[in-house]
mmCIF file of C-alpha atoms in Angstrom:
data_model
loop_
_atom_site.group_PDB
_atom_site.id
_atom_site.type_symbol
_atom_site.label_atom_id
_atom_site.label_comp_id
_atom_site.label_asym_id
_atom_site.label_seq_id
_atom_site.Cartn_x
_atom_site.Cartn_y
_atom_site.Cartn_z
ATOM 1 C CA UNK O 17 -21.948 15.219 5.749
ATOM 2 C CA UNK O 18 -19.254 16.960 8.468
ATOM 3 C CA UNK O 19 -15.916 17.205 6.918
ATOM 4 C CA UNK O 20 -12.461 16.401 9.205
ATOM 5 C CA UNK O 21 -12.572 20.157 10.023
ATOM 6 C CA UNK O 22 -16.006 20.530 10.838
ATOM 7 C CA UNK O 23 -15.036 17.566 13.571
ATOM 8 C CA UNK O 24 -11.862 18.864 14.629
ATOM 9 C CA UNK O 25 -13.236 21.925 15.504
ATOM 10 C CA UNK O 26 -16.128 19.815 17.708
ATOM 11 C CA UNK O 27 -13.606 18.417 19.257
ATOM 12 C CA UNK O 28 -11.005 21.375 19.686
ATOM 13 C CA UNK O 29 -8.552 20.034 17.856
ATOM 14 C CA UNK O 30 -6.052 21.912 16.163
ATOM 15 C CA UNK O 31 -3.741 21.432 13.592
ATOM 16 C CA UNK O 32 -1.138 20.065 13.045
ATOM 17 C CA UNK O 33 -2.453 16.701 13.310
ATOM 18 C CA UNK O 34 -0.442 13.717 15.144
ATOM 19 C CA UNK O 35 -2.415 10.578 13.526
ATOM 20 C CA UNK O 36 -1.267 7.272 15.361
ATOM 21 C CA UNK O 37 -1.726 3.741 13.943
ATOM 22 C CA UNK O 38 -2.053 0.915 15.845
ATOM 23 C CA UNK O 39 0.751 -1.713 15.748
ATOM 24 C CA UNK O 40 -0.019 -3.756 18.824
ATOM 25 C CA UNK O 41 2.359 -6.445 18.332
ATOM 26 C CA UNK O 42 5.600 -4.160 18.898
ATOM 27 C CA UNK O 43 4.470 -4.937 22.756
ATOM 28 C CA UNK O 44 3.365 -9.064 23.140
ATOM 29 C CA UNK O 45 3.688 -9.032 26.301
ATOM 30 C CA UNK O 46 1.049 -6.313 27.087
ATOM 31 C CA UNK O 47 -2.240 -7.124 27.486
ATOM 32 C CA UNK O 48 -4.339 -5.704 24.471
ATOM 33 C CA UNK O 49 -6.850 -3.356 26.563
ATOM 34 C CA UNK O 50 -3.951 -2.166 28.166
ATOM 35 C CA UNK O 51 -2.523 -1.467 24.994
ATOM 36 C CA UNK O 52 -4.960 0.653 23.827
ATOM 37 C CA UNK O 53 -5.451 2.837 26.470
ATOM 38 C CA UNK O 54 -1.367 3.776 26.123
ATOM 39 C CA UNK O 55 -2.353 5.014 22.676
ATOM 40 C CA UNK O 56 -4.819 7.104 24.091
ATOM 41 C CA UNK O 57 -2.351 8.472 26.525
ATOM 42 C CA UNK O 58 -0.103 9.587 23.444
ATOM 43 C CA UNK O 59 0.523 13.043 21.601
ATOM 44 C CA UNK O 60 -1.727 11.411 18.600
ATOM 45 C CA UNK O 61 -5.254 13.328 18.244
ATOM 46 C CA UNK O 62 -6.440 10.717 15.726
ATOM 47 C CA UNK O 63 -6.045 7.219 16.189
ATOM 48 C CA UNK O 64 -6.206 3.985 13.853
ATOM 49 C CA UNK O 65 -7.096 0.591 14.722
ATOM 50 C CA UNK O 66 -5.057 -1.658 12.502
ATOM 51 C CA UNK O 67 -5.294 -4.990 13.186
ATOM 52 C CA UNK O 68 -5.649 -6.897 10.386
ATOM 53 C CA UNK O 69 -5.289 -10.337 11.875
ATOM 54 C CA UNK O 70 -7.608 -10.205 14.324
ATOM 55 C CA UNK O 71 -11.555 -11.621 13.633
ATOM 56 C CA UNK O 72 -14.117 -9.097 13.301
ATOM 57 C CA UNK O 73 -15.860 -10.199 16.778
ATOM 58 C CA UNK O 74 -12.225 -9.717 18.377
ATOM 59 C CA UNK O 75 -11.908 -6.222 16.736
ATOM 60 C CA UNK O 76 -15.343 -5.836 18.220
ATOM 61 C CA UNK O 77 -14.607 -5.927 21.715
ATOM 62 C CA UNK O 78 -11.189 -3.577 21.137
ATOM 63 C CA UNK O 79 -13.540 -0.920 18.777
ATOM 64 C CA UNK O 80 -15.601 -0.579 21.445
ATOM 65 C CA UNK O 81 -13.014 -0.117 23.926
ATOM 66 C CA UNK O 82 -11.565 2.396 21.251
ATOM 67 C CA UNK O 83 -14.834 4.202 21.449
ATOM 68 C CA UNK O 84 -15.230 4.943 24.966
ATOM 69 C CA UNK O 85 -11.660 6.115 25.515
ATOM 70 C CA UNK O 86 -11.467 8.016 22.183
ATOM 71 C CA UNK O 87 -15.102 9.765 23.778
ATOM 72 C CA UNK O 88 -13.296 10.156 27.024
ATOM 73 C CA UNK O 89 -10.465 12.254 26.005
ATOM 74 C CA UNK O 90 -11.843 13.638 23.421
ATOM 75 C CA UNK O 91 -9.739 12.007 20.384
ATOM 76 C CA UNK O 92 -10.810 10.823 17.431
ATOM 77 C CA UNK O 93 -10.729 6.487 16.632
ATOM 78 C CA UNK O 94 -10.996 5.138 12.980
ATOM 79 C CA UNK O 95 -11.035 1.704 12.069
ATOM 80 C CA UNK O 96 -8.794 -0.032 9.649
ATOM 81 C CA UNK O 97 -10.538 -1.436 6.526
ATOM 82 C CA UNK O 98 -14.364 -2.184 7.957
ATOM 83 C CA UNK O 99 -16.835 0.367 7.488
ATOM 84 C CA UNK O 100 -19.932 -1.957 8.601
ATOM 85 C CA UNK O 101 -18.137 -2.637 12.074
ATOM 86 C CA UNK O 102 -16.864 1.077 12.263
ATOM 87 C CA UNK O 103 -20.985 2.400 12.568
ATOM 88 C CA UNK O 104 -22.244 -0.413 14.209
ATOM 89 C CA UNK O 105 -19.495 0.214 17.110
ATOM 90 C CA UNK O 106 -20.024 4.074 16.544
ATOM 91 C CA UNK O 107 -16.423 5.116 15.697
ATOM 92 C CA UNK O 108 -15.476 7.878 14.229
ATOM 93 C CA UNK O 109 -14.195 6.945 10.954
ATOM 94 C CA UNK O 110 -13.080 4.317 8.732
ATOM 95 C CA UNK O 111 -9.439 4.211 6.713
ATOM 96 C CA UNK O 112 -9.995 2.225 3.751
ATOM 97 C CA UNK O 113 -6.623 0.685 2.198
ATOM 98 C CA UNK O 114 -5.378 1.948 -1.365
ATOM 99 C CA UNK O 115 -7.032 -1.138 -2.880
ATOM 100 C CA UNK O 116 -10.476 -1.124 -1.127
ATOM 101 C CA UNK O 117 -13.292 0.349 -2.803
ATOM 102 C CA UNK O 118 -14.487 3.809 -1.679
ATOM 103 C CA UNK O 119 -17.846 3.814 -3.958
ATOM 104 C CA UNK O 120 -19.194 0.907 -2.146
ATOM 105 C CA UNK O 121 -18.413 2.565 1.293
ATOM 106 C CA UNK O 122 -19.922 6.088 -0.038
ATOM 107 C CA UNK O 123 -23.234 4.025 -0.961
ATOM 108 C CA UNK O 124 -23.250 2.779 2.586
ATOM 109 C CA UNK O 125 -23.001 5.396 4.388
ATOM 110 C CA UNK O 126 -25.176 7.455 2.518
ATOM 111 C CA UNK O 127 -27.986 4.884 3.643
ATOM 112 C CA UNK O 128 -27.100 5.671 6.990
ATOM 113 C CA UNK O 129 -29.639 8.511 8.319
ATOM 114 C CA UNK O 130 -28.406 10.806 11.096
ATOM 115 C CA UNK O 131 -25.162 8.570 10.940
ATOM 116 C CA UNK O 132 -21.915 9.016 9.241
ATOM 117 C CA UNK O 133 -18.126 8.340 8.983
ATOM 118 C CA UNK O 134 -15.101 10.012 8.615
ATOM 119 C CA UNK O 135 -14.118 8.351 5.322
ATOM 120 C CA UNK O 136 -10.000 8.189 4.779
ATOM 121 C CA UNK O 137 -7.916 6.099 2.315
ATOM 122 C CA UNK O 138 -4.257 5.303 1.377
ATOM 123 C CA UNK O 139 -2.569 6.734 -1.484
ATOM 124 C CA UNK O 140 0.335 6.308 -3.017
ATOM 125 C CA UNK O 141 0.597 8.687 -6.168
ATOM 126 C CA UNK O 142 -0.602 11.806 -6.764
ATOM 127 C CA UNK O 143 -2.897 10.015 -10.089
ATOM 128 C CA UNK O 144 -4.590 7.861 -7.138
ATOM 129 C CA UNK O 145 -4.779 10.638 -4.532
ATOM 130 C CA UNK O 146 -6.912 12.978 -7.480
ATOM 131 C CA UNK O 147 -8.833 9.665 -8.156
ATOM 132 C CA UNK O 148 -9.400 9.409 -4.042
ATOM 133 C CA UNK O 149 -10.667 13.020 -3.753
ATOM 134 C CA UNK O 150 -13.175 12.554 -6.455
ATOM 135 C CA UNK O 151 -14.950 9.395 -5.154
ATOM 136 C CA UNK O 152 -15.513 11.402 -1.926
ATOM 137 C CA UNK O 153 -13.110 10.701 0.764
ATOM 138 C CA UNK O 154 -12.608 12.840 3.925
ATOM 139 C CA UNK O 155 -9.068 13.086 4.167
ATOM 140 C CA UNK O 156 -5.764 11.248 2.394
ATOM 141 C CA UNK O 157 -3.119 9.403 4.252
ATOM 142 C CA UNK O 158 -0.060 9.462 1.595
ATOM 143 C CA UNK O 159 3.160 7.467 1.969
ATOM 144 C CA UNK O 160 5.638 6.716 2.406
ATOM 145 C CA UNK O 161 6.724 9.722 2.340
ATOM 146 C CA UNK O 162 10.428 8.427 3.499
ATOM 147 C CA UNK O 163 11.229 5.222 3.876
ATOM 148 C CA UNK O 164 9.065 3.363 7.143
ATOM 149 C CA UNK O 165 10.783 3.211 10.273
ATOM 150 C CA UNK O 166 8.333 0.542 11.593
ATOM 151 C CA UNK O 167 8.554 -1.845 8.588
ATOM 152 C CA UNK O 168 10.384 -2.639 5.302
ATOM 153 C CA UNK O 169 9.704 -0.510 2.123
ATOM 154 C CA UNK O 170 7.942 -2.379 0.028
ATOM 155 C CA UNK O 171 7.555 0.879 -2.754
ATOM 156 C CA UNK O 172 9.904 4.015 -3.245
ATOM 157 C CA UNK O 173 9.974 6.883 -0.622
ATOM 158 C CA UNK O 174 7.375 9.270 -3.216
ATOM 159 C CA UNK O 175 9.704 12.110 -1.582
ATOM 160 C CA UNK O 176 8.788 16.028 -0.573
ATOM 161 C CA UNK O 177 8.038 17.167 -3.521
ATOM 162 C CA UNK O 178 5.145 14.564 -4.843
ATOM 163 C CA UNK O 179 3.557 15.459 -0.903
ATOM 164 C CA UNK O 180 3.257 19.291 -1.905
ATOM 165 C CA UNK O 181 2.212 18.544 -5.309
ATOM 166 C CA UNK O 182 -0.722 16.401 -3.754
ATOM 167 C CA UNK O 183 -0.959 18.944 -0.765
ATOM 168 C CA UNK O 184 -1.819 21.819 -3.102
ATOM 169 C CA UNK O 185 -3.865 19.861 -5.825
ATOM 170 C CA UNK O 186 -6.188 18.423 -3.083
ATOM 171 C CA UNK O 187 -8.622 20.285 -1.340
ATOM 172 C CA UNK O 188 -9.041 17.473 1.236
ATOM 173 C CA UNK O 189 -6.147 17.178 4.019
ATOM 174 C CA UNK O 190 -3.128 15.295 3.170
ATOM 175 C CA UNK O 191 -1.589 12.857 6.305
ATOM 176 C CA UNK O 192 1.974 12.391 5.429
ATOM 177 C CA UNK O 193 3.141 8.873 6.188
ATOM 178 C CA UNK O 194 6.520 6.951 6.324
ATOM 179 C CA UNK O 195 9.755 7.707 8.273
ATOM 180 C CA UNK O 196 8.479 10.924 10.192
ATOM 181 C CA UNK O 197 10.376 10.755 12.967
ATOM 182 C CA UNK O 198 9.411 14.215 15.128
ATOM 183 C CA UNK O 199 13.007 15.549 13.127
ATOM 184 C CA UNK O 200 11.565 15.458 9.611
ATOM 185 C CA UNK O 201 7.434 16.164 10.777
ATOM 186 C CA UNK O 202 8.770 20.165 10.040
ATOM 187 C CA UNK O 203 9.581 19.377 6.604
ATOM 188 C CA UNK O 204 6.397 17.347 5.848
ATOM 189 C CA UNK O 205 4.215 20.036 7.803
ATOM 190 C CA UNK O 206 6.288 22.920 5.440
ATOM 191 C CA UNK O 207 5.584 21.035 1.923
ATOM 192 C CA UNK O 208 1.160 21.518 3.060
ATOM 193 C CA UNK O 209 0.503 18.408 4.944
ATOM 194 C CA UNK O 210 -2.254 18.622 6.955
ATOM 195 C CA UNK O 211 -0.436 16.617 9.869
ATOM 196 C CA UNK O 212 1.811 13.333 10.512
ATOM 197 C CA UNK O 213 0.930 9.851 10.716
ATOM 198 C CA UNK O 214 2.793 6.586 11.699
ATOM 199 C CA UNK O 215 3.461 4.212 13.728
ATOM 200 C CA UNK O 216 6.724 4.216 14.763
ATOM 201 C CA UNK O 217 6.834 7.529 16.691
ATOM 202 C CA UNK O 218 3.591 7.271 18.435
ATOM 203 C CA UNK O 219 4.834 3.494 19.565
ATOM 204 C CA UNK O 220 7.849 5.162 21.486
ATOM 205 C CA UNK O 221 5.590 7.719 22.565
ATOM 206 C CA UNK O 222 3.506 4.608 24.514
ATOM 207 C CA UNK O 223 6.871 2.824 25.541
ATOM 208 C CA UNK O 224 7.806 1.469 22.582
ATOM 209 C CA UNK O 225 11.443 2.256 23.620
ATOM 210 C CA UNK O 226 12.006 0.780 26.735
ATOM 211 C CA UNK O 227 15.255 1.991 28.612
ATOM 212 C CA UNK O 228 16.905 4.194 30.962
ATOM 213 C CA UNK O 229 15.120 7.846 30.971
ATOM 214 C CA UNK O 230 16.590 10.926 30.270
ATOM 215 C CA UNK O 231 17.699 12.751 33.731
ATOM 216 C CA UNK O 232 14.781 14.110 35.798
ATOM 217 C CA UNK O 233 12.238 11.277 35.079
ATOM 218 C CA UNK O 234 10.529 10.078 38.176
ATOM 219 C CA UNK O 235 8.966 6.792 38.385
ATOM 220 C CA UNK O 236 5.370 6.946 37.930
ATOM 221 C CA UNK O 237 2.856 3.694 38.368
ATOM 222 C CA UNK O 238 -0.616 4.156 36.608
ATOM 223 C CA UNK O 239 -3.085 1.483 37.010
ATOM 224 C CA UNK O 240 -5.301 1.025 33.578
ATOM 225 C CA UNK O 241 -8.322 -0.149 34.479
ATOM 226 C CA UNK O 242 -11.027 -1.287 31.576
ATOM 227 C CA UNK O 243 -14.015 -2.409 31.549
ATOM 228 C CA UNK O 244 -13.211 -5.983 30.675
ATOM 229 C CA UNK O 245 -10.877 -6.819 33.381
ATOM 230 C CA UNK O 246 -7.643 -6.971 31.668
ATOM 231 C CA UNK O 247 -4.471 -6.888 32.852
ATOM 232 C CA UNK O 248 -3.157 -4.237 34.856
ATOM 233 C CA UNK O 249 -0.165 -2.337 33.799
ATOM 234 C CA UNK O 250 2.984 -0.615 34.674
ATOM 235 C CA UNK O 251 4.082 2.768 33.070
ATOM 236 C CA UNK O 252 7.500 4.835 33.743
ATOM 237 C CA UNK O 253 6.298 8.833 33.151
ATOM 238 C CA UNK O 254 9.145 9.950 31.022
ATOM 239 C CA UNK O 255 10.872 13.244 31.104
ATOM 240 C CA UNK O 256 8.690 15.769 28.911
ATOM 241 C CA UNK O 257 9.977 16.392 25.261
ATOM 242 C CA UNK O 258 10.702 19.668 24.171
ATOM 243 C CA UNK O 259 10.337 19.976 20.563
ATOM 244 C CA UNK O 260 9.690 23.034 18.625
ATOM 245 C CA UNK O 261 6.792 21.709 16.197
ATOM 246 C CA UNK O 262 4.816 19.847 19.339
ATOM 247 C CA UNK O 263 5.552 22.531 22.413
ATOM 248 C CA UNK O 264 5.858 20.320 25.468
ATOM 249 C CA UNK O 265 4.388 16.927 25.455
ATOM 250 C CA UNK O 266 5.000 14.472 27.782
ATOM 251 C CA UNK O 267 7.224 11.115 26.044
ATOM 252 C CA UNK O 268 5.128 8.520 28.024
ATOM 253 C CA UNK O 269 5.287 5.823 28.925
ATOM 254 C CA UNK O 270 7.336 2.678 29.095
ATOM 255 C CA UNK O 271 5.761 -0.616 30.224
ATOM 256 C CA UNK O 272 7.316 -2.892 32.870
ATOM 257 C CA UNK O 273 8.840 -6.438 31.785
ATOM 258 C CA UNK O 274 6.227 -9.359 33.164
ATOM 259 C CA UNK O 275 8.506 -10.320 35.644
ATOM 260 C CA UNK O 276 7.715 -7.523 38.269
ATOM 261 C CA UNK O 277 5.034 -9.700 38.731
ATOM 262 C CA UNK O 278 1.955 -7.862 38.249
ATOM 263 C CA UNK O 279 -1.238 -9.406 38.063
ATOM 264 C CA UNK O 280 -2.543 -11.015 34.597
#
């Protein structure tokens, strides 16, 4: 079975990791397709399609989507939660939440010949990040870290110190998650975390923040064309962030409000 590295290094990808998660009712007004392709146009190397309330055959169509964009640029795209739709759709992984059951997903994707899944899961302690590790995970997404920026707390920020403890007991890589705003992704990096995951920061990244740009931005209009016809939309191309963990990445993009008029 590859490990995360093994696939990283397929993919020339190199640490440290930017791991976005999918949120995409911070932006109702954009059309979903649409959506997705603004993750892809993000900092985040690994991305996470969470969206709980949609139907499997609705998460179907977006998966797929997921697929061919996360083969086009060369990213990686798990899947929240379903395993079975995650190889049928031929994703890269699946993130299991800290209550699913990772033996059941071991036993079936051991059945799978010449197939396989990155297999990650959510951990809140370091007791259930050992117990994680030993039922034969992938990689560990631990948080929060600090408290959420894109949601209440619903459990105590598990702090620095429980993130290296779990960093150096674990020989799988450790995603720190909760409040990582690009200021405190040093810290998290420093204390053995493998990379940064959220949703908050990778949502501003793709326009969450929608506002008057920082001097020298230029308007920039991208079309996002899919191959199910959605909605066409418009981006601003930010100035580029200068930040000394990331280097220069670009802090796309903003979407414009409905009333330009665009078509839908």
């Amino acid at each position: 079975m590859p490990t995360l590295d093994t696939i990283l290094r397929s993919h020339r990808i190199d640490r440290p990791l930017w791991y976005g998660i999918s949120n995409r009712k911070l932006f109702p007004e954009l059309p979903v397709f649409a959506y997705l392709e603004a993750l892809f146009t993000t900092s985040a190397q690994i991305i996470q399609w969470r969206e709980k309330d949609l139907s499997r055959d609705e998460n179907a169509l977006y998966v797929r989507e997921g697929v061919r964009l996360a083969r086009r640029t060369g990213k990686l795209f798990l899947v929240n939660t379903d395993a079975e739709l995650a190889l049928r759709e031929g994703a890269d992984g699946v993130h299991l939440t800290s209550s699913q059951d990772v033996v059941s997903v071991v036993e079936l994707l051991s059945g799978q010949q010449g197939r396989s899944l990155l297999l990650g899961q959510s951990v809140h302690s370091a007791v259930s990040a050992r117990t994680s590790t030993r039922l034969g995970c992938d990689y560990l997404l631990l948080g929060p870290v600090f408290d959420p920026l894109s949601k209440k707390a619903y459990r105590e920020p598990l702090g620095l110190e429980t993130l290296k403890q779990v960093a150096q007991e674990s020989a799988l890589p450790v995603f720190a998650l909760g409040g990582l705003e690009e200021s405190r992704a040093p810290e998290a990096l420093a204390a053995g975390a493998a990379g940064v995951a959220g949703i908050g920061w990778v949502h501003r990244e793709g326009g969450e923040l929608v506002g008057t740009p920082g001097a020298g931005a230029s308007d920039l209009r991208v079309w996002c064309p899919n191959d199910f016809g959605a909605s066409v939309a418009l981006f601003r191309a930010w100035e580029f962030l200068d930040h000394p963990t990331r280097g220069s990445r670009p802090w796309l993009f903003s979407y414009a409000p409905p009333a330009l008029g665009w078509p839908s």
